[in-house]
Amino acid sequence: DPLLLRRCAAALATRTVPPPLSGHARLALGLCLVQMLALQMGEQVAVRKMRRHLAWLSRGLADSTWLRVRFVSSTSLREVAEAITRWAADHPPVEAAPS
């Protein structure tokens, strides 16, 4: 969970644990991070540095093997974004059940 520390702090403060991020939100966060890193370091360096982090964010998702293969072989932001977009199109978000 990329926001584990935030969840732990919230749990300690309120005694309730917020739900983990959805797969779509985790991948959107990953794309945002690689885009910000690209502004600082350049696209090729950013994509190379973020490959393992993007693969980690995809853990536990449906077709995560397919995503990881795309991430570790990506050489551009366009390839990363296309992989995420294609995965999102094939896996629509699941709505939470009403409480």
Short mmCIF file of C-alpha atoms in Angstrom, two decimals, residues 14-94:
data_model
loop_
_atom_site.label_atom_id
_atom_site.label_comp_id
_atom_site.label_asym_id
_atom_site.label_seq_id
_atom_site.Cartn_x
_atom_site.Cartn_y
_atom_site.Cartn_z
CA THR A 14 -9.03 8.01 14.98
CA ARG A 15 -8.82 4.29 15.74
CA THR A 16 -10.35 3.54 12.35
CA VAL A 17 -8.33 2.46 9.36
CA PRO A 18 -9.17 4.14 6.04
CA PRO A 19 -9.62 1.74 3.13
CA PRO A 20 -6.63 1.07 0.88
CA LEU A 21 -6.43 2.78 -2.50
CA SER A 22 -8.18 1.08 -5.40
CA GLY A 23 -6.09 -0.35 -8.21
CA HIS A 24 -7.11 2.52 -10.45
CA ALA A 25 -6.04 5.07 -7.85
CA ARG A 26 -2.69 3.30 -7.27
CA LEU A 27 -1.92 3.30 -11.00
CA ALA A 28 -2.99 6.94 -11.34
CA LEU A 29 -0.67 7.80 -8.47
CA GLY A 30 2.17 5.90 -10.17
CA LEU A 31 1.61 7.71 -13.44
CA CYS A 32 1.57 11.06 -11.65
CA LEU A 33 4.82 10.22 -9.85
CA VAL A 34 6.64 9.18 -13.02
CA GLN A 35 5.44 12.35 -14.77
CA MET A 36 6.70 14.56 -11.93
CA LEU A 37 10.03 12.73 -11.86
CA ALA A 38 10.33 13.19 -15.63
CA LEU A 39 10.06 16.95 -15.16
CA GLN A 40 13.03 16.83 -12.78
CA MET A 41 15.27 14.18 -14.33
CA GLY A 42 14.14 13.70 -17.90
CA GLU A 43 11.76 11.13 -19.33
CA GLN A 44 14.12 8.21 -19.93
CA VAL A 45 15.74 8.40 -16.48
CA ALA A 46 12.36 8.78 -14.76
CA VAL A 47 10.80 5.82 -16.55
CA ARG A 48 13.84 3.65 -15.84
CA LYS A 49 13.84 4.60 -12.13
CA MET A 50 10.08 4.13 -11.72
CA ARG A 51 9.76 0.72 -13.41
CA ARG A 52 10.07 -1.28 -10.20
CA HIS A 53 7.79 1.10 -8.30
CA LEU A 54 5.11 0.87 -10.97
CA ALA A 55 5.42 -2.92 -10.92
CA TRP A 56 5.05 -2.86 -7.12
CA LEU A 57 1.93 -0.67 -7.36
CA SER A 58 0.36 -3.26 -9.68
CA ARG A 59 0.74 -6.11 -7.15
CA GLY A 60 -2.52 -7.86 -6.44
CA LEU A 61 -4.39 -6.37 -9.40
CA ALA A 62 -6.11 -8.47 -12.03
CA ASP A 63 -3.68 -9.13 -14.89
CA SER A 64 -0.84 -7.69 -12.82
CA THR A 65 1.66 -9.91 -14.66
CA TRP A 66 0.66 -8.28 -17.93
CA LEU A 67 1.08 -4.83 -16.35
CA ARG A 68 4.48 -5.64 -14.82
CA VAL A 69 5.80 -6.91 -18.15
CA ARG A 70 4.70 -3.64 -19.79
CA PHE A 71 6.16 -1.50 -17.01
CA VAL A 72 9.59 -3.14 -16.88
CA SER A 73 9.94 -2.94 -20.66
CA SER A 74 8.71 0.67 -20.92
CA THR A 75 11.12 3.28 -22.26
CA SER A 76 8.80 6.30 -22.40
CA LEU A 77 5.97 8.00 -20.54
CA ARG A 78 3.73 7.24 -23.47
CA GLU A 79 4.28 3.49 -23.05
CA VAL A 80 3.59 3.68 -19.31
CA ALA A 81 0.43 5.72 -19.86
CA GLU A 82 -0.77 3.38 -22.63
CA ALA A 83 -0.30 0.33 -20.40
CA ILE A 84 -2.27 1.96 -17.58
CA THR A 85 -4.98 3.20 -19.92
CA ARG A 86 -5.38 -0.21 -21.55
CA TRP A 87 -5.51 -1.96 -18.18
CA ALA A 88 -8.10 0.54 -16.88
CA ALA A 89 -10.25 0.08 -19.99
CA ASP A 90 -10.20 -3.71 -19.51
CA HIS A 91 -10.89 -3.50 -15.75
CA PRO A 92 -13.61 -0.98 -14.90
CA PRO A 93 -13.62 0.23 -11.29
CA VAL A 94 -15.66 -1.82 -8.86
#
